[in-house]
mmCIF file of C-alpha atoms in Angstrom:
data_model
loop_
_atom_site.group_PDB
_atom_site.id
_atom_site.type_symbol
_atom_site.label_atom_id
_atom_site.label_comp_id
_atom_site.label_asym_id
_atom_site.label_seq_id
_atom_site.Cartn_x
_atom_site.Cartn_y
_atom_site.Cartn_z
ATOM 1 C CA LEU A 52 48.794 43.696 33.088
ATOM 2 C CA MET A 53 50.589 46.449 35.048
ATOM 3 C CA MET A 54 53.103 43.858 36.239
ATOM 4 C CA LEU A 55 53.685 42.843 32.606
ATOM 5 C CA LEU A 56 54.178 46.465 31.542
ATOM 6 C CA ARG A 57 56.616 47.156 34.370
ATOM 7 C CA ALA A 58 58.526 43.987 33.499
ATOM 8 C CA SER A 59 58.664 45.147 29.880
ATOM 9 C CA ARG A 60 60.168 48.502 30.913
ATOM 10 C CA ARG A 61 62.786 46.833 33.097
ATOM 11 C CA ALA A 62 63.643 44.337 30.358
ATOM 12 C CA SER A 63 63.934 47.118 27.784
ATOM 13 C CA LYS A 64 66.374 49.024 29.983
ATOM 14 C CA ARG A 65 68.513 45.963 30.529
ATOM 15 C CA GLY A 66 68.243 44.854 26.891
ATOM 16 C CA LEU A 67 67.270 41.359 27.994
ATOM 17 C CA ASN A 68 63.877 40.947 26.400
ATOM 18 C CA ARG A 69 65.292 39.823 23.060
ATOM 19 C CA GLY A 70 67.998 37.208 22.765
ATOM 20 C CA PHE A 71 70.488 36.794 19.971
ATOM 21 C CA ALA A 72 69.936 33.958 17.504
ATOM 22 C CA VAL A 73 72.588 34.107 14.790
ATOM 23 C CA SER A 74 73.342 31.505 12.131
ATOM 24 C CA ALA A 75 75.887 31.562 9.323
ATOM 25 C CA ALA A 76 73.092 32.198 6.793
ATOM 26 C CA GLN A 77 71.722 35.087 8.838
ATOM 27 C CA ALA A 78 75.170 36.611 9.207
ATOM 28 C CA ALA A 79 75.705 36.329 5.448
ATOM 29 C CA THR A 80 72.404 38.105 4.732
ATOM 30 C CA GLY A 81 72.955 40.895 7.227
ATOM 31 C CA MET A 82 70.530 39.518 9.819
ATOM 32 C CA GLY A 83 73.196 38.577 12.344
ATOM 33 C CA GLY A 84 72.680 41.580 14.650
ATOM 34 C CA ARG A 85 68.916 41.271 14.911
ATOM 35 C CA ARG A 86 67.456 40.108 18.191
ATOM 36 C CA LYS A 87 64.595 37.723 18.837
ATOM 37 C CA MET A 88 61.228 39.462 19.198
ATOM 38 C CA SER A 89 59.197 38.892 22.367
ATOM 39 C CA ALA A 90 55.721 39.649 23.671
ATOM 40 C CA LEU A 91 57.213 42.197 26.046
ATOM 41 C CA GLU A 92 59.006 43.963 23.228
ATOM 42 C CA LEU A 93 55.755 44.282 21.278
ATOM 43 C CA ILE A 94 54.226 46.079 24.258
ATOM 44 C CA SER A 95 57.276 48.343 24.370
ATOM 45 C CA LYS A 96 56.893 49.116 20.646
ATOM 46 C CA ARG A 97 53.286 50.093 21.226
ATOM 47 C CA ARG A 98 54.324 52.391 24.079
ATOM 48 C CA ARG A 99 56.943 54.030 21.842
ATOM 49 C CA GLY A 100 54.382 54.580 19.099
ATOM 50 C CA GLU A 101 56.047 52.141 16.687
ATOM 51 C CA ARG A 102 54.067 50.135 14.160
ATOM 52 C CA ILE A 103 54.021 46.338 14.309
ATOM 53 C CA THR A 104 54.103 43.980 11.314
ATOM 54 C CA MET A 105 52.622 40.492 11.364
ATOM 55 C CA VAL A 106 52.318 37.988 8.510
ATOM 56 C CA THR A 107 51.043 34.418 8.440
ATOM 57 C CA ALA A 108 53.435 31.596 7.626
ATOM 58 C CA TYR A 109 52.706 27.901 7.292
ATOM 59 C CA ASP A 110 56.012 26.278 6.335
ATOM 60 C CA TYR A 111 59.785 26.688 6.515
ATOM 61 C CA PRO A 112 60.244 28.741 3.293
ATOM 62 C CA SER A 113 57.521 31.285 4.111
ATOM 63 C CA ALA A 114 58.809 31.609 7.685
ATOM 64 C CA LEU A 115 62.353 32.155 6.419
ATOM 65 C CA HIS A 116 61.180 34.852 3.991
ATOM 66 C CA CYS A 117 59.338 36.643 6.816
ATOM 67 C CA ASP A 118 62.424 36.419 8.999
ATOM 68 C CA LEU A 119 64.749 37.858 6.356
ATOM 69 C CA ALA A 120 62.257 40.655 5.624
ATOM 70 C CA GLY A 121 62.382 41.743 9.267
ATOM 71 C CA ILE A 122 58.710 40.978 10.054
ATOM 72 C CA ASP A 123 57.988 41.376 13.779
ATOM 73 C CA VAL A 124 55.473 38.571 14.264
ATOM 74 C CA VAL A 125 54.828 35.369 12.338
ATOM 75 C CA LEU A 126 51.390 33.848 12.835
ATOM 76 C CA VAL A 127 50.938 30.142 12.202
ATOM 77 C CA GLY A 128 47.295 30.733 11.378
ATOM 78 C CA ASP A 129 44.570 28.156 11.067
ATOM 79 C CA SER A 130 43.972 29.904 7.743
ATOM 80 C CA CYS A 131 46.447 27.276 6.523
ATOM 81 C CA GLY A 132 43.357 25.099 6.207
ATOM 82 C CA MET A 133 42.109 27.301 3.378
ATOM 83 C CA VAL A 134 45.296 28.409 1.619
ATOM 84 C CA GLU A 135 47.455 25.324 2.193
ATOM 85 C CA LEU A 136 45.100 22.374 2.732
ATOM 86 C CA GLY A 137 42.204 23.339 0.487
ATOM 87 C CA TYR A 138 39.442 23.414 3.106
ATOM 88 C CA GLU A 139 36.444 25.679 2.590
ATOM 89 C CA ASN A 140 36.984 27.334 5.984
ATOM 90 C CA THR A 141 39.162 27.008 9.093
ATOM 91 C CA GLN A 142 36.873 24.738 11.108
ATOM 92 C CA PRO A 143 38.208 21.350 9.854
ATOM 93 C CA VAL A 144 41.818 22.157 10.846
ATOM 94 C CA THR A 145 43.074 19.792 13.559
ATOM 95 C CA MET A 146 45.574 20.213 16.347
ATOM 96 C CA ASP A 147 47.934 17.721 14.731
ATOM 97 C CA GLU A 148 47.848 19.643 11.454
ATOM 98 C CA MET A 149 48.585 22.898 13.253
ATOM 99 C CA LEU A 150 51.491 21.337 15.140
ATOM 100 C CA HIS A 151 52.940 20.021 11.887
ATOM 101 C CA HIS A 152 52.916 23.490 10.328
ATOM 102 C CA ALA A 153 54.082 25.230 13.510
ATOM 103 C CA LYS A 154 57.149 22.992 13.762
ATOM 104 C CA ALA A 155 58.207 23.905 10.218
ATOM 105 C CA VAL A 156 57.632 27.615 10.820
ATOM 106 C CA CYS A 157 59.667 27.621 14.017
ATOM 107 C CA ARG A 158 62.614 26.141 12.127
ATOM 108 C CA GLY A 159 62.567 29.069 9.713
ATOM 109 C CA ALA A 160 61.536 32.022 11.904
ATOM 110 C CA LYS A 161 64.405 32.592 14.319
ATOM 111 C CA HIS A 162 63.861 36.304 14.975
ATOM 112 C CA PRO A 163 60.115 37.026 14.738
ATOM 113 C CA LEU A 164 57.743 36.223 17.572
ATOM 114 C CA VAL A 165 55.995 32.986 16.550
ATOM 115 C CA VAL A 166 52.294 32.891 17.432
ATOM 116 C CA ALA A 167 50.305 29.676 16.901
ATOM 117 C CA ASP A 168 46.542 29.629 16.362
ATOM 118 C CA LEU A 169 44.585 27.355 18.679
ATOM 119 C CA PRO A 170 42.362 25.508 16.159
ATOM 120 C CA PHE A 171 38.610 25.154 16.403
ATOM 121 C CA GLY A 172 37.676 22.564 19.021
ATOM 122 C CA ALA A 173 41.037 22.667 20.820
ATOM 123 C CA TYR A 174 40.207 25.224 23.531
ATOM 124 C CA GLU A 175 36.455 25.876 23.794
ATOM 125 C CA ILE A 176 35.488 22.989 26.090
ATOM 126 C CA SER A 177 37.385 24.204 29.136
ATOM 127 C CA PRO A 178 40.300 26.425 30.189
ATOM 128 C CA GLU A 179 42.202 23.258 31.022
ATOM 129 C CA GLN A 180 41.789 21.982 27.464
ATOM 130 C CA ALA A 181 43.138 25.284 26.142
ATOM 131 C CA GLN A 182 46.079 25.171 28.525
ATOM 132 C CA GLU A 183 46.984 21.662 27.402
ATOM 133 C CA ALA A 184 46.839 22.688 23.735
ATOM 134 C CA ALA A 185 48.993 25.757 24.427
ATOM 135 C CA TYR A 186 51.588 23.627 26.175
ATOM 136 C CA ARG A 187 51.752 21.338 23.139
ATOM 137 C CA PHE A 188 52.485 24.268 20.835
ATOM 138 C CA VAL A 189 55.292 25.483 23.095
ATOM 139 C CA LYS A 190 56.804 22.103 23.970
ATOM 140 C CA GLU A 191 56.353 20.164 20.721
ATOM 141 C CA ALA A 192 56.505 22.882 18.060
ATOM 142 C CA GLY A 193 58.619 25.558 19.740
ATOM 143 C CA ALA A 194 56.050 28.353 19.378
ATOM 144 C CA ASP A 195 56.459 31.445 21.552
ATOM 145 C CA CYS A 196 52.768 31.959 22.320
ATOM 146 C CA VAL A 197 49.239 31.149 21.151
ATOM 147 C CA LYS A 198 46.237 33.016 19.762
ATOM 148 C CA MET A 199 42.601 32.290 20.526
ATOM 149 C CA GLU A 200 39.388 33.701 19.080
ATOM 150 C CA GLY A 201 36.631 35.261 21.174
ATOM 151 C CA GLY A 202 36.057 38.177 23.536
ATOM 152 C CA ARG A 203 34.692 38.184 27.069
ATOM 153 C CA ILE A 204 33.627 34.581 26.714
ATOM 154 C CA ARG A 205 37.303 33.609 26.375
ATOM 155 C CA ALA A 206 38.668 35.857 29.141
ATOM 156 C CA LYS A 207 38.685 33.095 31.745
ATOM 157 C CA THR A 208 40.373 30.721 29.315
ATOM 158 C CA ALA A 209 43.007 33.291 28.351
ATOM 159 C CA LYS A 210 43.792 33.967 32.018
ATOM 160 C CA LYS A 211 44.198 30.256 32.692
ATOM 161 C CA VAL A 212 46.697 29.874 29.848
ATOM 162 C CA VAL A 213 48.618 33.031 30.816
ATOM 163 C CA ASP A 214 48.731 32.003 34.470
ATOM 164 C CA GLY A 215 50.087 28.661 33.278
ATOM 165 C CA GLY A 216 53.056 30.375 31.658
ATOM 166 C CA VAL A 217 52.078 30.752 27.996
ATOM 167 C CA ALA A 218 51.540 34.217 26.483
ATOM 168 C CA VAL A 219 48.195 34.721 24.724
ATOM 169 C CA MET A 220 47.152 36.938 21.818
ATOM 170 C CA GLY A 221 43.411 37.622 21.656
ATOM 171 C CA HIS A 222 41.247 37.888 18.538
ATOM 172 C CA ILE A 223 37.966 39.804 18.252
ATOM 173 C CA GLY A 224 35.697 41.133 15.510
ATOM 174 C CA LEU A 225 35.280 38.604 12.728
ATOM 175 C CA THR A 226 36.281 35.277 14.252
ATOM 176 C CA PRO A 227 36.460 32.833 11.303
ATOM 177 C CA GLN A 228 36.163 29.739 13.484
ATOM 178 C CA HIS A 229 32.670 30.865 14.481
ATOM 179 C CA ILE A 230 31.178 31.370 11.008
ATOM 180 C CA SER A 231 28.385 28.919 11.866
ATOM 181 C CA VAL A 232 27.154 31.423 14.448
ATOM 182 C CA LEU A 233 28.089 34.585 12.541
ATOM 183 C CA GLY A 234 26.386 33.431 9.363
ATOM 184 C CA GLY A 235 29.528 33.557 7.230
ATOM 185 C CA PHE A 236 32.497 35.866 6.808
ATOM 186 C CA ARG A 237 30.779 39.117 7.763
ATOM 187 C CA ALA A 238 32.090 42.456 9.024
ATOM 188 C CA GLN A 239 31.520 43.084 12.736
ATOM 189 C CA GLY A 240 30.929 46.144 14.941
ATOM 190 C CA ARG A 241 28.905 48.082 12.377
ATOM 191 C CA THR A 242 26.332 49.325 14.890
ATOM 192 C CA ALA A 243 27.051 51.392 17.998
ATOM 193 C CA LYS A 244 25.913 48.567 20.263
ATOM 194 C CA LYS A 245 28.044 45.934 18.545
ATOM 195 C CA ALA A 246 31.035 48.272 18.466
ATOM 196 C CA ARG A 247 30.740 48.882 22.209
ATOM 197 C CA GLU A 248 30.537 45.134 22.801
ATOM 198 C CA LEU A 249 33.790 44.694 20.895
ATOM 199 C CA LEU A 250 35.448 47.340 23.047
ATOM 200 C CA ASP A 251 34.269 45.525 26.180
ATOM 201 C CA ASP A 252 35.623 42.273 24.722
ATOM 202 C CA ALA A 253 39.020 43.867 24.179
ATOM 203 C CA LEU A 254 39.143 45.290 27.709
ATOM 204 C CA ALA A 255 38.220 41.891 29.159
ATOM 205 C CA LEU A 256 41.012 40.186 27.241
ATOM 206 C CA GLU A 257 43.501 42.839 28.344
ATOM 207 C CA ASP A 258 42.463 42.317 31.974
ATOM 208 C CA ALA A 259 42.870 38.551 31.462
ATOM 209 C CA GLY A 260 46.538 39.090 30.600
ATOM 210 C CA CYS A 261 46.595 39.019 26.782
ATOM 211 C CA PHE A 262 49.689 40.800 25.459
ATOM 212 C CA ALA A 263 48.046 41.822 22.150
ATOM 213 C CA ILE A 264 44.725 41.562 20.333
ATOM 214 C CA VAL A 265 43.890 40.973 16.673
ATOM 215 C CA ILE A 266 40.928 43.050 15.455
ATOM 216 C CA GLU A 267 39.400 41.701 12.246
ATOM 217 C CA CYS A 268 36.893 43.192 9.796
ATOM 218 C CA VAL A 269 35.516 46.181 11.700
ATOM 219 C CA PRO A 270 34.956 49.828 10.679
ATOM 220 C CA PRO A 271 38.151 51.908 11.010
ATOM 221 C CA GLN A 272 36.730 54.142 13.741
ATOM 222 C CA VAL A 273 35.999 51.047 15.837
ATOM 223 C CA GLY A 274 39.527 49.697 15.421
ATOM 224 C CA LYS A 275 40.939 53.104 16.356
ATOM 225 C CA ALA A 276 38.717 53.465 19.442
ATOM 226 C CA ILE A 277 39.643 50.023 20.738
ATOM 227 C CA THR A 278 43.336 50.722 20.189
ATOM 228 C CA GLU A 279 43.161 54.001 22.103
ATOM 229 C CA ALA A 280 41.360 52.304 24.999
ATOM 230 C CA LEU A 281 44.048 49.649 25.482
ATOM 231 C CA GLU A 282 47.598 49.642 26.787
ATOM 232 C CA ILE A 283 48.498 46.553 24.783
ATOM 233 C CA PRO A 284 49.064 46.435 21.000
ATOM 234 C CA THR A 285 46.268 45.829 18.529
ATOM 235 C CA ILE A 286 46.893 44.088 15.222
ATOM 236 C CA GLY A 287 44.393 45.010 12.551
ATOM 237 C CA ILE A 288 43.219 43.004 9.580
ATOM 238 C CA GLY A 289 40.536 44.893 7.723
ATOM 239 C CA ALA A 290 40.225 47.223 10.727
ATOM 240 C CA GLY A 291 41.607 50.459 9.284
ATOM 241 C CA PRO A 292 44.893 52.303 9.856
ATOM 242 C CA GLY A 293 44.290 53.173 13.508
ATOM 243 C CA THR A 294 45.562 49.926 15.026
ATOM 244 C CA THR A 295 49.066 49.435 16.399
ATOM 245 C CA GLY A 296 49.997 47.004 13.664
ATOM 246 C CA GLN A 297 48.730 45.124 10.624
ATOM 247 C CA VAL A 298 48.556 41.464 9.635
ATOM 248 C CA LEU A 299 47.880 39.858 6.260
ATOM 249 C CA VAL A 300 47.789 36.292 4.982
ATOM 250 C CA TYR A 301 51.046 35.406 3.222
ATOM 251 C CA HIS A 302 49.377 33.986 0.102
ATOM 252 C CA ASP A 303 46.956 36.908 -0.203
ATOM 253 C CA MET A 304 49.473 39.725 0.088
ATOM 254 C CA LEU A 305 51.909 38.104 -2.344
ATOM 255 C CA GLY A 306 49.264 37.146 -4.908
ATOM 256 C CA MET A 307 50.411 33.539 -4.853
ATOM 257 C CA THR A 308 47.212 31.869 -6.050
ATOM 258 C CA THR A 309 45.521 32.900 -9.289
ATOM 259 C CA HIS A 310 42.716 30.315 -9.516
ATOM 260 C CA PRO A 311 39.315 31.997 -10.091
ATOM 261 C CA HIS A 312 37.746 30.141 -7.119
ATOM 262 C CA TYR A 313 40.476 31.442 -4.833
ATOM 263 C CA LYS A 314 40.151 35.002 -6.146
ATOM 264 C CA ALA A 315 36.451 34.964 -5.265
ATOM 265 C CA PHE A 316 37.368 34.494 -1.605
ATOM 266 C CA THR A 317 40.277 36.931 -1.379
ATOM 267 C CA PRO A 318 39.288 39.563 1.238
ATOM 268 C CA LYS A 319 38.456 43.042 -0.065
ATOM 269 C CA PHE A 320 40.748 44.647 2.517
ATOM 270 C CA CYS A 321 43.813 42.790 1.266
ATOM 271 C CA LYS A 322 46.436 44.631 -0.756
ATOM 272 C CA LYS A 323 48.623 42.596 -3.091
ATOM 273 C CA PHE A 324 52.248 43.613 -2.679
ATOM 274 C CA ALA A 325 53.397 41.178 -5.384
ATOM 275 C CA ASP A 326 51.963 38.927 -8.109
ATOM 276 C CA LEU A 327 53.898 35.751 -7.441
ATOM 277 C CA GLY A 328 51.050 33.542 -8.611
ATOM 278 C CA ASP A 329 51.454 34.712 -12.204
ATOM 279 C CA SER A 330 55.222 34.229 -12.032
ATOM 280 C CA ILE A 331 54.809 30.740 -10.571
ATOM 281 C CA ARG A 332 52.306 29.753 -13.264
ATOM 282 C CA GLU A 333 54.543 31.115 -16.027
ATOM 283 C CA GLY A 334 57.517 29.215 -14.637
ATOM 284 C CA LEU A 335 55.574 25.937 -14.497
ATOM 285 C CA GLU A 336 54.257 26.423 -18.018
ATOM 286 C CA SER A 337 57.789 27.092 -19.287
ATOM 287 C CA PHE A 338 59.005 23.901 -17.612
ATOM 288 C CA LYS A 339 56.182 21.890 -19.195
ATOM 289 C CA HIS A 340 56.906 23.346 -22.637
ATOM 290 C CA GLU A 341 60.661 22.722 -22.510
ATOM 291 C CA VAL A 342 60.285 19.158 -21.268
ATOM 292 C CA GLU A 343 57.701 18.305 -23.904
ATOM 293 C CA SER A 344 59.751 19.929 -26.683
ATOM 294 C CA GLY A 345 62.996 18.322 -25.568
ATOM 295 C CA GLY A 346 64.660 21.594 -24.638
ATOM 296 C CA PHE A 347 65.195 20.571 -21.014
ATOM 297 C CA PRO A 348 67.478 19.131 -19.860
ATOM 298 C CA SER A 349 70.247 19.940 -22.318
ATOM 299 C CA LEU A 350 73.421 17.878 -22.499
ATOM 300 C CA ASP A 351 75.586 20.970 -22.252
ATOM 301 C CA ASN A 352 74.027 22.870 -19.337
ATOM 302 C CA HIS A 353 71.929 20.475 -17.262
ATOM 303 C CA SER A 354 73.685 17.092 -17.453
ATOM 304 C CA PRO A 355 76.725 17.567 -15.219
ATOM 305 C CA TYR A 356 77.474 13.940 -14.346
ATOM 306 C CA LYS A 357 80.064 12.420 -16.696
ATOM 307 C CA MET A 358 81.363 8.948 -17.521
ATOM 308 C CA THR A 359 84.836 8.348 -18.842
ATOM 309 C CA LYS A 360 85.157 7.038 -22.396
ATOM 310 C CA SER A 361 86.579 3.726 -21.214
ATOM 311 C CA GLU A 362 83.696 3.161 -18.774
ATOM 312 C CA GLU A 363 81.197 4.131 -21.462
ATOM 313 C CA ASP A 364 82.684 1.560 -23.878
ATOM 314 C CA LEU A 365 82.563 -1.108 -21.172
ATOM 315 C CA PHE A 366 78.931 -0.257 -20.395
ATOM 316 C CA MET A 367 77.953 -0.579 -24.078
ATOM 317 C CA LYS A 368 79.595 -4.045 -24.244
ATOM 318 C CA MET A 369 77.644 -5.119 -21.155
ATOM 319 C CA LEU A 370 74.397 -4.061 -22.811
ATOM 320 C CA GLU A 371 75.229 -6.115 -25.916
ATOM 321 C CA THR A 372 75.540 -9.385 -23.975
ATOM 322 C CA ASP A 373 71.801 -9.723 -23.277
ATOM 323 C CA ALA A 374 70.353 -7.299 -25.821
ATOM 324 C CA ASP A 375 68.230 -9.954 -27.600
ATOM 325 C CA GLU A 376 66.738 -11.292 -24.365
ATOM 326 C CA ARG A 377 65.838 -7.790 -23.134
ATOM 327 C CA ARG A 378 64.274 -6.953 -26.517
ATOM 328 C CA VAL A 379 61.915 -9.952 -26.265
ATOM 329 C CA ILE A 380 60.876 -8.941 -22.739
ATOM 330 C CA HIS A 381 60.425 -5.343 -23.833
ATOM 331 C CA ASP A 382 58.183 -6.301 -26.780
ATOM 332 C CA SER A 383 56.042 -8.503 -24.526
ATOM 333 C CA LYS A 384 55.499 -5.701 -22.023
ATOM 334 C CA ALA A 385 54.787 -3.203 -24.791
ATOM 335 C CA LYS A 386 52.093 -5.507 -26.220
ATOM 336 C CA LYS A 387 50.341 -5.790 -22.838
ATOM 337 C CA LEU A 388 50.437 -2.041 -22.303
ATOM 338 C CA LYS A 389 49.035 -1.440 -25.790
ATOM 339 C CA GLU A 390 46.129 -3.771 -25.050
ATOM 340 C CA THR A 391 45.460 -1.864 -21.830
ATOM 341 C CA ASP A 392 45.475 1.418 -23.736
ATOM 342 C CA GLU A 393 42.910 0.037 -26.182
ATOM 343 C CA TYR A 394 40.550 -0.810 -23.297
ATOM 344 C CA ASP A 395 40.904 2.727 -22.012
ATOM 345 C CA VAL A 396 40.212 4.229 -25.438
ATOM 346 C CA LEU A 397 37.065 2.109 -25.844
ATOM 347 C CA ASN A 398 35.877 3.320 -22.423
ATOM 348 C CA LEU A 399 35.350 -0.258 -21.204
ATOM 349 C CA TYR A 400 36.290 0.791 -17.654
ATOM 350 C CA GLY A 401 33.698 3.590 -17.578
ATOM 351 C CA GLY A 402 36.358 6.139 -16.785
ATOM 352 C CA GLY A 403 35.318 8.684 -19.360
ATOM 353 C CA TYR A 404 38.577 8.531 -21.321
ATOM 354 C CA VAL A 405 38.797 10.628 -24.457
ATOM 355 C CA THR A 406 39.766 8.893 -27.696
ATOM 356 C CA PRO A 407 43.250 10.026 -28.750
ATOM 357 C CA ASP A 408 43.701 12.050 -31.899
ATOM 358 C CA LYS A 409 44.200 9.756 -34.940
ATOM 359 C CA SER A 410 47.303 11.642 -35.961
ATOM 360 C CA GLN A 411 48.854 10.878 -32.583
ATOM 361 C CA GLU A 412 48.096 7.143 -33.011
ATOM 362 C CA GLU A 413 49.888 7.169 -36.350
#
């Protein structure tokens, strides 16, 4: 760790720990002078007393938004299983699914540090398994580093991955991948003994070479004590204001999903900084209404592709040549489809179809 800190100081003085990554779009939006974030720079920010921002991202658009907002760290979290893939928890998420999302995020996040979650079952068997998974994230997806859940029990694994050349972010407190053992999504460190165990976990991960640690769902005094005991940054999520930085799930903080089932599982510690879900729903409802009423698309504003009058006349003549034949074929198909509809209405397929309103049939 001391070697890492000294390297960070030297890199900071030389200005080499963040490289330039400028595109035409970034230059146009004022992002051209921003440098790429690194694990070493995060340690330097902690030493300077600066706060760190981290947000999850699971695809190119969300990663691009985080980049343009100046977010320090983008986490490709296995929480994508719940907010993107519809799983009940993070345990079903596979390595291939995580790689798919990480690749998209890395295309959009050019300046933030990109951290990829090692999914459940991809690193617990052995340190070698974890190292192989970490290499895949770096080589195949382009991630900068990986995150793994667990305290002292993961110290040996973290050291193996770090020694192999991949930076590791630790994760203690509530570890969602281990809900089978924890008994659900429960706060951690609420007794003196459990709080002390979390502190020992954090120290073990720091000694193993982790450059930062996520602390999730603990009392604020516990998050503060752990932060003060470490030389590396801590990123809190439901851990109070005393950590070096904060992380929230993209969909939660922006209020992107408004379904009642989803709201029941939104963490109590999460603050909504926007209500995009309502705006998205309203936009979709407006689209549905305008299409059904014939308001969209309009000939004047949304039909830009034109045909010359001469070509239009020629096209109409072509249609006249086989109009009778096409009408016979059309009527035959319409009859078959009508018969199919009648089977559906009579519920002969057992599909539970609802009989259409009589006025609609007329």
